Amino acid sequence: QVQLVESGGGSVQAGGSLRLSCAANRYTTSRYCLGWFRQVPGKEREGVAAIRAGGGGTYYADSVKGRFTISQDNAKNTLYLQMNSLKPEDSAMYYCAASCPRGLEALRFGYWGQGTQVTVSS
């Protein structure tokens, strides 16, 4: 059974950093690529980053490339999203996700957690 539990969201000023964590289980991390997407109420979901099962490759949306880093600790079955140089437009609910049915670059996922809110003030 897929398990994804996010933590680490919060409020930060523009230019600051946050690290999101996602506690998964071995079932999830061994079978699926993992990733993050974000959503603002009233707007379309936006894929942010993805990482191949086991951590073998990554892909980022252009909007976060160079600022965000996705990583995976296989021993802890935990996914991370390090977010640096945050901008107000990065404010959203961030969801940890698993399964990439259309491939890593599509940034579309089959499963996701409950989400954690990130708010960046100017």
JSON list of C-alpha atoms in Angstrom, two decimals:
[
{"chain": "A", "resi": 1, "resn": "GLN", "atom": "CA", "xyz": [0.00, 0.00, 0.00]},
{"chain": "A", "resi": 2, "resn": "VAL", "atom": "CA", "xyz": [1.29, 3.46, -0.90]},
{"chain": "A", "resi": 3, "resn": "GLN", "atom": "CA", "xyz": [2.17, 5.67, 2.03]},
{"chain": "A", "resi": 4, "resn": "LEU", "atom": "CA", "xyz": [3.09, 9.35, 1.71]},
{"chain": "A", "resi": 5, "resn": "VAL", "atom": "CA", "xyz": [3.11, 11.79, 4.63]},
{"chain": "A", "resi": 6, "resn": "GLU", "atom": "CA", "xyz": [4.44, 15.31, 4.12]},
{"chain": "A", "resi": 7, "resn": "SER", "atom": "CA", "xyz": [5.97, 17.65, 6.68]},
{"chain": "A", "resi": 8, "resn": "GLY", "atom": "CA", "xyz": [8.13, 20.75, 6.76]},
{"chain": "A", "resi": 9, "resn": "GLY", "atom": "CA", "xyz": [5.88, 23.38, 5.29]},
{"chain": "A", "resi": 10, "resn": "GLY", "atom": "CA", "xyz": [5.55, 26.82, 6.83]},
{"chain": "A", "resi": 11, "resn": "SER", "atom": "CA", "xyz": [5.94, 30.52, 6.26]},
{"chain": "A", "resi": 12, "resn": "VAL", "atom": "CA", "xyz": [9.12, 32.19, 5.09]},
{"chain": "A", "resi": 13, "resn": "GLN", "atom": "CA", "xyz": [10.15, 35.48, 3.60]},
{"chain": "A", "resi": 14, "resn": "ALA", "atom": "CA", "xyz": [11.14, 35.80, -0.02]},
{"chain": "A", "resi": 15, "resn": "GLY", "atom": "CA", "xyz": [14.70, 34.66, -0.57]},
{"chain": "A", "resi": 16, "resn": "GLY", "atom": "CA", "xyz": [14.50, 32.18, 2.27]},
{"chain": "A", "resi": 17, "resn": "SER", "atom": "CA", "xyz": [14.63, 28.40, 2.30]},
{"chain": "A", "resi": 18, "resn": "LEU", "atom": "CA", "xyz": [12.50, 25.50, 3.42]},
{"chain": "A", "resi": 19, "resn": "ARG", "atom": "CA", "xyz": [12.95, 21.75, 3.28]},
{"chain": "A", "resi": 20, "resn": "LEU", "atom": "CA", "xyz": [9.95, 19.54, 2.82]},
{"chain": "A", "resi": 21, "resn": "SER", "atom": "CA", "xyz": [10.04, 15.92, 3.87]},
{"chain": "A", "resi": 22, "resn": "CYS", "atom": "CA", "xyz": [7.85, 13.02, 2.85]},
{"chain": "A", "resi": 23, "resn": "ALA", "atom": "CA", "xyz": [7.79, 9.84, 4.89]},
{"chain": "A", "resi": 24, "resn": "ALA", "atom": "CA", "xyz": [7.03, 6.90, 2.65]},
{"chain": "A", "resi": 25, "resn": "ASN", "atom": "CA", "xyz": [7.26, 3.16, 3.10]},
{"chain": "A", "resi": 26, "resn": "ARG", "atom": "CA", "xyz": [9.48, 0.62, 1.45]},
{"chain": "A", "resi": 27, "resn": "TYR", "atom": "CA", "xyz": [6.62, -0.59, -0.74]},
{"chain": "A", "resi": 28, "resn": "THR", "atom": "CA", "xyz": [6.32, 2.90, -2.22]},
{"chain": "A", "resi": 29, "resn": "THR", "atom": "CA", "xyz": [9.96, 3.82, -2.64]},
{"chain": "A", "resi": 30, "resn": "SER", "atom": "CA", "xyz": [10.96, 0.50, -4.18]},
{"chain": "A", "resi": 31, "resn": "ARG", "atom": "CA", "xyz": [8.22, 0.48, -6.83]},
{"chain": "A", "resi": 32, "resn": "TYR", "atom": "CA", "xyz": [7.57, 4.02, -7.93]},
{"chain": "A", "resi": 33, "resn": "CYS", "atom": "CA", "xyz": [9.22, 7.20, -8.98]},
{"chain": "A", "resi": 34, "resn": "LEU", "atom": "CA", "xyz": [8.52, 9.94, -6.43]},
{"chain": "A", "resi": 35, "resn": "GLY", "atom": "CA", "xyz": [7.94, 13.62, -6.76]},
{"chain": "A", "resi": 36, "resn": "TRP", "atom": "CA", "xyz": [6.29, 16.81, -5.70]},
{"chain": "A", "resi": 37, "resn": "PHE", "atom": "CA", "xyz": [3.58, 18.93, -7.15]},
{"chain": "A", "resi": 38, "resn": "ARG", "atom": "CA", "xyz": [1.91, 22.07, -5.88]},
{"chain": "A", "resi": 39, "resn": "GLN", "atom": "CA", "xyz": [-1.49, 23.63, -6.15]},
{"chain": "A", "resi": 40, "resn": "VAL", "atom": "CA", "xyz": [-3.02, 26.97, -5.41]},
{"chain": "A", "resi": 41, "resn": "PRO", "atom": "CA", "xyz": [-6.81, 27.13, -4.97]},
{"chain": "A", "resi": 42, "resn": "GLY", "atom": "CA", "xyz": [-8.45, 27.94, -8.27]},
{"chain": "A", "resi": 43, "resn": "LYS", "atom": "CA", "xyz": [-5.37, 27.10, -10.31]},
{"chain": "A", "resi": 44, "resn": "GLU", "atom": "CA", "xyz": [-4.16, 24.01, -12.09]},
{"chain": "A", "resi": 45, "resn": "ARG", "atom": "CA", "xyz": [-1.88, 21.58, -10.36]},
{"chain": "A", "resi": 46, "resn": "GLU", "atom": "CA", "xyz": [1.79, 22.20, -11.20]},
{"chain": "A", "resi": 47, "resn": "GLY", "atom": "CA", "xyz": [4.37, 19.45, -11.19]},
{"chain": "A", "resi": 48, "resn": "VAL", "atom": "CA", "xyz": [7.54, 20.58, -9.45]},
{"chain": "A", "resi": 49, "resn": "ALA", "atom": "CA", "xyz": [10.09, 17.77, -9.45]},
{"chain": "A", "resi": 50, "resn": "ALA", "atom": "CA", "xyz": [10.42, 14.03, -9.77]},
{"chain": "A", "resi": 51, "resn": "ILE", "atom": "CA", "xyz": [13.03, 11.40, -9.02]},
{"chain": "A", "resi": 52, "resn": "ARG", "atom": "CA", "xyz": [13.36, 7.87, -10.40]},
{"chain": "A", "resi": 53, "resn": "ALA", "atom": "CA", "xyz": [12.73, 4.92, -8.13]},
{"chain": "A", "resi": 54, "resn": "GLY", "atom": "CA", "xyz": [15.85, 4.45, -6.05]},
{"chain": "A", "resi": 55, "resn": "GLY", "atom": "CA", "xyz": [17.07, 7.97, -6.82]},
{"chain": "A", "resi": 56, "resn": "GLY", "atom": "CA", "xyz": [18.66, 7.35, -10.21]},
{"chain": "A", "resi": 57, "resn": "GLY", "atom": "CA", "xyz": [17.63, 10.52, -12.00]},
{"chain": "A", "resi": 58, "resn": "THR", "atom": "CA", "xyz": [15.72, 13.74, -11.48]},
{"chain": "A", "resi": 59, "resn": "TYR", "atom": "CA", "xyz": [13.61, 16.19, -13.41]},
{"chain": "A", "resi": 60, "resn": "TYR", "atom": "CA", "xyz": [12.46, 19.70, -12.55]},
{"chain": "A", "resi": 61, "resn": "ALA", "atom": "CA", "xyz": [9.89, 22.14, -13.77]},
{"chain": "A", "resi": 62, "resn": "ASP", "atom": "CA", "xyz": [11.49, 25.17, -15.39]},
{"chain": "A", "resi": 63, "resn": "SER", "atom": "CA", "xyz": [9.95, 27.40, -12.74]},
{"chain": "A", "resi": 64, "resn": "VAL", "atom": "CA", "xyz": [12.02, 25.81, -9.96]},
{"chain": "A", "resi": 65, "resn": "LYS", "atom": "CA", "xyz": [15.13, 24.62, -11.78]},
{"chain": "A", "resi": 66, "resn": "GLY", "atom": "CA", "xyz": [18.27, 25.84, -10.03]},
{"chain": "A", "resi": 67, "resn": "ARG", "atom": "CA", "xyz": [16.38, 26.70, -6.84]},
{"chain": "A", "resi": 68, "resn": "PHE", "atom": "CA", "xyz": [14.80, 23.42, -5.73]},
{"chain": "A", "resi": 69, "resn": "THR", "atom": "CA", "xyz": [16.49, 20.08, -5.19]},
{"chain": "A", "resi": 70, "resn": "ILE", "atom": "CA", "xyz": [14.71, 16.76, -4.88]},
{"chain": "A", "resi": 71, "resn": "SER", "atom": "CA", "xyz": [16.45, 13.92, -3.11]},
{"chain": "A", "resi": 72, "resn": "GLN", "atom": "CA", "xyz": [15.70, 10.57, -1.57]},
{"chain": "A", "resi": 73, "resn": "ASP", "atom": "CA", "xyz": [17.11, 8.76, 1.44]},
{"chain": "A", "resi": 74, "resn": "ASN", "atom": "CA", "xyz": [16.52, 5.11, 0.66]},
{"chain": "A", "resi": 75, "resn": "ALA", "atom": "CA", "xyz": [17.54, 3.94, 4.13]},
{"chain": "A", "resi": 76, "resn": "LYS", "atom": "CA", "xyz": [14.88, 6.14, 5.70]},
{"chain": "A", "resi": 77, "resn": "ASN", "atom": "CA", "xyz": [12.33, 5.79, 2.87]},
{"chain": "A", "resi": 78, "resn": "THR", "atom": "CA", "xyz": [12.08, 9.55, 2.91]},
{"chain": "A", "resi": 79, "resn": "LEU", "atom": "CA", "xyz": [11.79, 12.04, 0.07]},
{"chain": "A", "resi": 80, "resn": "TYR", "atom": "CA", "xyz": [12.95, 15.63, 0.39]},
{"chain": "A", "resi": 81, "resn": "LEU", "atom": "CA", "xyz": [12.46, 18.87, -1.45]},
{"chain": "A", "resi": 82, "resn": "GLN", "atom": "CA", "xyz": [15.02, 21.53, -0.60]},
{"chain": "A", "resi": 83, "resn": "MET", "atom": "CA", "xyz": [13.64, 24.88, -1.65]},
{"chain": "A", "resi": 84, "resn": "ASN", "atom": "CA", "xyz": [16.00, 27.84, -1.83]},
{"chain": "A", "resi": 85, "resn": "SER", "atom": "CA", "xyz": [15.58, 31.41, -3.06]},
{"chain": "A", "resi": 86, "resn": "LEU", "atom": "CA", "xyz": [11.86, 31.15, -2.49]},
{"chain": "A", "resi": 87, "resn": "LYS", "atom": "CA", "xyz": [9.54, 33.58, -4.22]},
{"chain": "A", "resi": 88, "resn": "PRO", "atom": "CA", "xyz": [5.98, 34.63, -3.33]},
{"chain": "A", "resi": 89, "resn": "GLU", "atom": "CA", "xyz": [4.79, 32.75, -6.41]},
{"chain": "A", "resi": 90, "resn": "ASP", "atom": "CA", "xyz": [6.09, 29.54, -4.83]},
{"chain": "A", "resi": 91, "resn": "SER", "atom": "CA", "xyz": [3.33, 29.78, -2.23]},
{"chain": "A", "resi": 92, "resn": "ALA", "atom": "CA", "xyz": [1.06, 26.77, -2.55]},
{"chain": "A", "resi": 93, "resn": "MET", "atom": "CA", "xyz": [0.03, 23.50, -1.02]},
{"chain": "A", "resi": 94, "resn": "TYR", "atom": "CA", "xyz": [2.81, 21.06, -1.77]},
{"chain": "A", "resi": 95, "resn": "TYR", "atom": "CA", "xyz": [2.03, 17.40, -2.23]},
{"chain": "A", "resi": 96, "resn": "CYS", "atom": "CA", "xyz": [4.38, 14.46, -2.10]},
{"chain": "A", "resi": 97, "resn": "ALA", "atom": "CA", "xyz": [3.52, 12.03, -4.84]},
{"chain": "A", "resi": 98, "resn": "ALA", "atom": "CA", "xyz": [4.37, 8.64, -6.29]},
{"chain": "A", "resi": 99, "resn": "SER", "atom": "CA", "xyz": [4.06, 6.80, -9.60]},
{"chain": "A", "resi": 100, "resn": "CYS", "atom": "CA", "xyz": [4.85, 8.52, -12.87]},
{"chain": "A", "resi": 101, "resn": "PRO", "atom": "CA", "xyz": [2.58, 6.81, -15.43]},
{"chain": "A", "resi": 102, "resn": "ARG", "atom": "CA", "xyz": [3.66, 9.15, -18.24]},
{"chain": "A", "resi": 103, "resn": "GLY", "atom": "CA", "xyz": [7.33, 9.22, -17.39]},
{"chain": "A", "resi": 104, "resn": "LEU", "atom": "CA", "xyz": [9.41, 11.45, -15.18]},
{"chain": "A", "resi": 105, "resn": "GLU", "atom": "CA", "xyz": [9.23, 14.53, -17.43]},
{"chain": "A", "resi": 106, "resn": "ALA", "atom": "CA", "xyz": [5.43, 14.67, -17.43]},
{"chain": "A", "resi": 107, "resn": "LEU", "atom": "CA", "xyz": [5.45, 15.49, -13.70]},
{"chain": "A", "resi": 108, "resn": "ARG", "atom": "CA", "xyz": [2.10, 13.76, -13.33]},
{"chain": "A", "resi": 109, "resn": "PHE", "atom": "CA", "xyz": [1.57, 11.32, -10.53]},
{"chain": "A", "resi": 110, "resn": "GLY", "atom": "CA", "xyz": [-0.78, 8.53, -9.58]},
{"chain": "A", "resi": 111, "resn": "TYR", "atom": "CA", "xyz": [-0.74, 8.82, -5.78]},
{"chain": "A", "resi": 112, "resn": "TRP", "atom": "CA", "xyz": [-0.24, 11.69, -3.36]},
{"chain": "A", "resi": 113, "resn": "GLY", "atom": "CA", "xyz": [-0.37, 12.62, 0.30]},
{"chain": "A", "resi": 114, "resn": "GLN", "atom": "CA", "xyz": [-2.38, 15.19, 2.22]},
{"chain": "A", "resi": 115, "resn": "GLY", "atom": "CA", "xyz": [-0.13, 18.12, 1.42]},
{"chain": "A", "resi": 116, "resn": "THR", "atom": "CA", "xyz": [1.78, 20.73, 3.39]},
{"chain": "A", "resi": 117, "resn": "GLN", "atom": "CA", "xyz": [1.33, 24.45, 3.02]},
{"chain": "A", "resi": 118, "resn": "VAL", "atom": "CA", "xyz": [4.17, 26.73, 1.97]},
{"chain": "A", "resi": 119, "resn": "THR", "atom": "CA", "xyz": [3.69, 30.48, 2.21]},
{"chain": "A", "resi": 120, "resn": "VAL", "atom": "CA", "xyz": [6.31, 32.92, 0.97]},
{"chain": "A", "resi": 121, "resn": "SER", "atom": "CA", "xyz": [5.85, 36.56, 1.85]},
{"chain": "A", "resi": 122, "resn": "SER", "atom": "CA", "xyz": [7.41, 39.47, -0.02]}
]
